[in-house]
Short mmCIF file of C-alpha atoms in Angstrom, two decimals:
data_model
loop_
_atom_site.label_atom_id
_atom_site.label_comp_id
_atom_site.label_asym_id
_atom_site.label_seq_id
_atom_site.Cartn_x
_atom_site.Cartn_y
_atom_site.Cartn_z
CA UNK A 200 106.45 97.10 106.16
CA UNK A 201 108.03 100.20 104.61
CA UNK A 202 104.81 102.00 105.68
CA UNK A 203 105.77 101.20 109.41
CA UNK A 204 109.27 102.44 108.68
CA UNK A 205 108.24 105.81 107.42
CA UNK A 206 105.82 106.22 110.35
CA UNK A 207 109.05 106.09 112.99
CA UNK A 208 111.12 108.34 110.08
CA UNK A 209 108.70 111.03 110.85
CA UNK A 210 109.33 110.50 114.54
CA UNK A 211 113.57 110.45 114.32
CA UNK A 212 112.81 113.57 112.23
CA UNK A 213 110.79 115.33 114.38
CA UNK A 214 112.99 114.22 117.58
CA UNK A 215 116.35 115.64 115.65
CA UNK A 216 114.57 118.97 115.05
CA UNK A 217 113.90 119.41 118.46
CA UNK A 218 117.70 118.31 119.32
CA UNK A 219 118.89 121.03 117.07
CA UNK A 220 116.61 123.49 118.70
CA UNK A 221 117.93 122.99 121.90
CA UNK A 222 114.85 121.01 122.97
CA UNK A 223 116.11 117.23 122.89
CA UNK A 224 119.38 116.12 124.30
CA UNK A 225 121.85 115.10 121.71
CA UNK A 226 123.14 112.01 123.21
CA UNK A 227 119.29 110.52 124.24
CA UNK A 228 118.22 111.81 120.78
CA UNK A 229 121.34 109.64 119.27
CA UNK A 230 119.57 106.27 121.19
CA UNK A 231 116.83 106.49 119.04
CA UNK A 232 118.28 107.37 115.50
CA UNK A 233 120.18 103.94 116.17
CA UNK A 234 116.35 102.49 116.75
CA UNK A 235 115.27 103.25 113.60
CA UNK A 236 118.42 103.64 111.67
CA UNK A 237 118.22 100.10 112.21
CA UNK A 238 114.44 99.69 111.39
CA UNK A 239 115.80 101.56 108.16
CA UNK A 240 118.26 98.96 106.92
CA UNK A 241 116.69 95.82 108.33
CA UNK A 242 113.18 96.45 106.25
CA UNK A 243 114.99 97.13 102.83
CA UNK A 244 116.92 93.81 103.15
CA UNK A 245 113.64 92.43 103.94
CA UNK A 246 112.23 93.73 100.93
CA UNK A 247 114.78 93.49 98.38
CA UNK A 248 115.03 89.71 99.47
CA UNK A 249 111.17 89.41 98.92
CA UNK A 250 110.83 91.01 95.62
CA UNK A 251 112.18 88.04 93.60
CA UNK A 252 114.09 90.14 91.56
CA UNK A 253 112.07 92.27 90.44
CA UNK A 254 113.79 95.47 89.46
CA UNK A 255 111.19 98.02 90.16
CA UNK A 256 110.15 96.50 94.00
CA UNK A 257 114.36 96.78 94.25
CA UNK A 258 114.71 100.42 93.23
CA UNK A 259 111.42 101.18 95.67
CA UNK A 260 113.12 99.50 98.56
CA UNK A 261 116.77 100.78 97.72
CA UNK A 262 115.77 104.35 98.72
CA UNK A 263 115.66 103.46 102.43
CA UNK A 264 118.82 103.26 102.72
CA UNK A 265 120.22 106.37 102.42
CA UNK A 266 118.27 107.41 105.25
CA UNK A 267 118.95 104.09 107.32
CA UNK A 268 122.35 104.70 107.05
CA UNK A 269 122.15 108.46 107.82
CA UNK A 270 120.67 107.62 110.83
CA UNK A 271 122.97 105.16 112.36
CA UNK A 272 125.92 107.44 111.14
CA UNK A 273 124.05 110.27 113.17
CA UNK A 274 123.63 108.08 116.36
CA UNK A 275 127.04 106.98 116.22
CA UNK A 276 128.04 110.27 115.91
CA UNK A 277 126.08 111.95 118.41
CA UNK A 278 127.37 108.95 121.13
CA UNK A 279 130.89 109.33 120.33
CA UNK A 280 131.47 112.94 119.46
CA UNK A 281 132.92 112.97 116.42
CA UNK A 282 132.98 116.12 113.90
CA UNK A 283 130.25 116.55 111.46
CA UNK A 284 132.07 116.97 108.02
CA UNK A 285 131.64 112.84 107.45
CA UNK A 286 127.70 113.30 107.80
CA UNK A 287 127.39 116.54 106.45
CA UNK A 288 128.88 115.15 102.72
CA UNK A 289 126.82 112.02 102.52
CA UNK A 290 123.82 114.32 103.02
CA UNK A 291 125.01 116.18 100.05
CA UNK A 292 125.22 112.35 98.34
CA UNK A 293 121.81 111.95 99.48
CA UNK A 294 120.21 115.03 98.43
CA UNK A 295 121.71 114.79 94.78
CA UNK A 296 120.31 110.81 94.74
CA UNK A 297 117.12 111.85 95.65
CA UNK A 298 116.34 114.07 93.27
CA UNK A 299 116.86 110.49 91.22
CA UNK A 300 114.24 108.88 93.09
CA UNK A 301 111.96 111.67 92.73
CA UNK A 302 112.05 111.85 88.77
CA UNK A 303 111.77 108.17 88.76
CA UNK A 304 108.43 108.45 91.23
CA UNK A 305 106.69 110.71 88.76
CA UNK A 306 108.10 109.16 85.48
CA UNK A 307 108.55 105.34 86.59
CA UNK A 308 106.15 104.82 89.43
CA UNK A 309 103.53 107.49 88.36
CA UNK A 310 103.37 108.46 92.28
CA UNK A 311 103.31 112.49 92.39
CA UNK A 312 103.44 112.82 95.96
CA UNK A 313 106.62 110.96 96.58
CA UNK A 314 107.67 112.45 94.15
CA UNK A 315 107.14 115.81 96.09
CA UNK A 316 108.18 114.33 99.17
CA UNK A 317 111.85 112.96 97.55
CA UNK A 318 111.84 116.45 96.62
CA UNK A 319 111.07 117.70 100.26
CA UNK A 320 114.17 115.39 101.10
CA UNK A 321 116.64 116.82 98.59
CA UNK A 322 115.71 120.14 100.15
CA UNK A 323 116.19 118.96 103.82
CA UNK A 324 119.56 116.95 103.33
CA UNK A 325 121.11 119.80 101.00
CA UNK A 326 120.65 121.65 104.28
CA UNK A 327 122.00 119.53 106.44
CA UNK A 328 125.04 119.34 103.95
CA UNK A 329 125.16 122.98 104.27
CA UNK A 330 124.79 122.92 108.32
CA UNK A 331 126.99 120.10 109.22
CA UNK A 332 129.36 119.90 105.92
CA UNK A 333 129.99 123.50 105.11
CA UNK A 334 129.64 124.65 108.96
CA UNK A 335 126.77 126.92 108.31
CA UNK A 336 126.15 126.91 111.65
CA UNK A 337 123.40 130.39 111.42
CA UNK A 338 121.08 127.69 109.68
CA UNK A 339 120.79 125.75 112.79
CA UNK A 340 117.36 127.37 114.03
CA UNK A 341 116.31 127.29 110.14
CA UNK A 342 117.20 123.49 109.88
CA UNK A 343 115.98 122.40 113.02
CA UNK A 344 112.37 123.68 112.27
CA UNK A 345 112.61 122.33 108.44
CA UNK A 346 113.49 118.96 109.65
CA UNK A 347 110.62 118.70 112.85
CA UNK A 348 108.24 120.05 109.94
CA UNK A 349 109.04 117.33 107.53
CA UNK A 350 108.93 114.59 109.92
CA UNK A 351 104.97 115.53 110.24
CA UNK A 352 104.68 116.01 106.26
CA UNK A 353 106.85 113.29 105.01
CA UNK A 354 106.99 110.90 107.70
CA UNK A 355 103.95 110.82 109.97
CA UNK A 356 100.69 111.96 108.22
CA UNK A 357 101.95 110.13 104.79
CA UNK A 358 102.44 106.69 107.01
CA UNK A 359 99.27 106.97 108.78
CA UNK A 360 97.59 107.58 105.58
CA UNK A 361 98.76 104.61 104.02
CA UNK A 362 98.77 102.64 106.83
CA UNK A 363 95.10 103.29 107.51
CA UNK A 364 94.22 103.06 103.58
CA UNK A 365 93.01 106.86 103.32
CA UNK A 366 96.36 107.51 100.43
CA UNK A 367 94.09 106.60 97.50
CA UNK A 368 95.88 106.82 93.66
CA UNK A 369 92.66 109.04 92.49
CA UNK A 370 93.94 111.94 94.73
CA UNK A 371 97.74 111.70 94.23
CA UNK A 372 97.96 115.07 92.19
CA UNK A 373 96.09 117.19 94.25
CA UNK A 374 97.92 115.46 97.22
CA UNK A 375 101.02 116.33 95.43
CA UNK A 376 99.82 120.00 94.28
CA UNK A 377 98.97 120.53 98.04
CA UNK A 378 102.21 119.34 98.97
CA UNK A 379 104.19 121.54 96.79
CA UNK A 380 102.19 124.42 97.69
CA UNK A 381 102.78 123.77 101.62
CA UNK A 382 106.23 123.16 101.27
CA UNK A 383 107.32 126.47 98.93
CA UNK A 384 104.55 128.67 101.34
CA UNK A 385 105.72 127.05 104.80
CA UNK A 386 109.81 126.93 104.30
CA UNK A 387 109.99 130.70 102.55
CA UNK A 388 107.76 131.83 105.26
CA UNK A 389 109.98 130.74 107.73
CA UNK A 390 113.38 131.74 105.90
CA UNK A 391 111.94 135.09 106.43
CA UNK A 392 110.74 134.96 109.43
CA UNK A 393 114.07 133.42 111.05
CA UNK A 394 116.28 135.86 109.09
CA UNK A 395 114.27 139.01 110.99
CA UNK A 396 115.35 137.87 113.61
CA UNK A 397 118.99 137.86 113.35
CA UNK A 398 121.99 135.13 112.86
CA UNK A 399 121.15 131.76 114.97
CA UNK A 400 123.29 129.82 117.49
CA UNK A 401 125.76 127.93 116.39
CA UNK A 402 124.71 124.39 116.57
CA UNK A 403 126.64 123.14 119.64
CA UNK A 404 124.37 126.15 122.21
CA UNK A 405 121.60 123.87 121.23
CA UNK A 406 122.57 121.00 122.82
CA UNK A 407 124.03 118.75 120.21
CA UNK A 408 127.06 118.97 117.89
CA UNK A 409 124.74 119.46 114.94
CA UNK A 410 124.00 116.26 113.68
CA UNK A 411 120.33 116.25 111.79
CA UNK A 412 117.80 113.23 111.43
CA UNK A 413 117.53 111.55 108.12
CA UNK A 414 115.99 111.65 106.59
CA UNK A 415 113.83 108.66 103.89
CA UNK A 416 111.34 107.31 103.67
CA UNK A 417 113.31 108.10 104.86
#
């Protein structure tokens, strides 16, 4: 079930880079963050309810939330208009917890590539922290491609994967080693491209009043 749920965080990811690249209407963009923002908070109860109290299953399914309720907080935002600060510090909360969840993935759970993707996370909501906390609003172009990126990397190709049974435990470190490698090469590359090119819009020319996806396994 939490498979299913990353699938459609890949999607809210990749939709809310498009929104803050002026490709994706904020306030149809904010219908479907409420979608799977609820998706996102529904399937942990689900799961915490089925593990029988078993600690580990909890601390697996506890992750979702962050990005459940990052989600609905963007939706609601996006619908209503309110300012970003709110959203912009939780994703600072979220990208200092994750960096939790990713030490437990490759300590605890012995899973290397989540533990690169919680990593990929920390990265993406420190940005948003910076974009719609601090007002960093030059980073929109920079944030918008990060986040439509990671919806493919984290979300989509990692679901399908598992989903499909192709994400086998014999290749998680060279899944995670190719990971790491795409992430550092990809997100540098495209710092430096972006910063050629001068200072971006400020989030509001593109469309939406800079609210970003969420990421968890979201």
């Amino acid at each position: 079930m939490a498979n299913v749920g990353l699938l459609f965080v890949g999607a809210v990811l990749f939709l809310n880079g498009l929104m803050l690249l002026g490709k994706v209407d904020s306030r149809s963009a904010a219908i479907f963050n409420l979608f799977v923002g609820g998706l996102q908070v529904l399937t942990p109860i689900y799961l915490i309810i089925a593990a029988n109290q078993d600690p580990r299953r909890i601390l697996l399914a506890s992750g979702i939330f962050l990005f459940g309720f990052t989600y609905l907080y963007v939706g609601v935002g996006l619908l209503m208009g309110l300012d970003t600060t709110g959203v912009g510090y939780y994703s600072l909360f979220v990208a200092i917890v994750a960096l939790g969840y990713s030490f437990v993935s490759f300590r605890l759970f012995d899973d290397a590539p989540f533990g690169v993707i919680w990593l990929y996370w920390a990265f993406l909501w420190f940005f948003f922290f910076l974009l719609l906390g601090l007002k960093r609003e030059t980073l929109t172009p920079y944030v918008g491609w990060v986040t439509a990126i990671e919806g493919w990397v984290t979300g989509v190709i990692p679901a399908f994967l598992l989903l499909s049974g192709y994400w086998v435990a014999e290749n998680y470190y060279e899944i995670a080693i190719a990971l790491g490698a795409f992430g550092v090469l990809a997100f540098a590359s495209l710092w430096f491209v972006l910063r050629r090119r001068g200072p971006g819009k400020p989030a509001e020319e593109y469309g939406a009043p800079g609210y970003p996806a969420a990421g968890s396994p979201g």
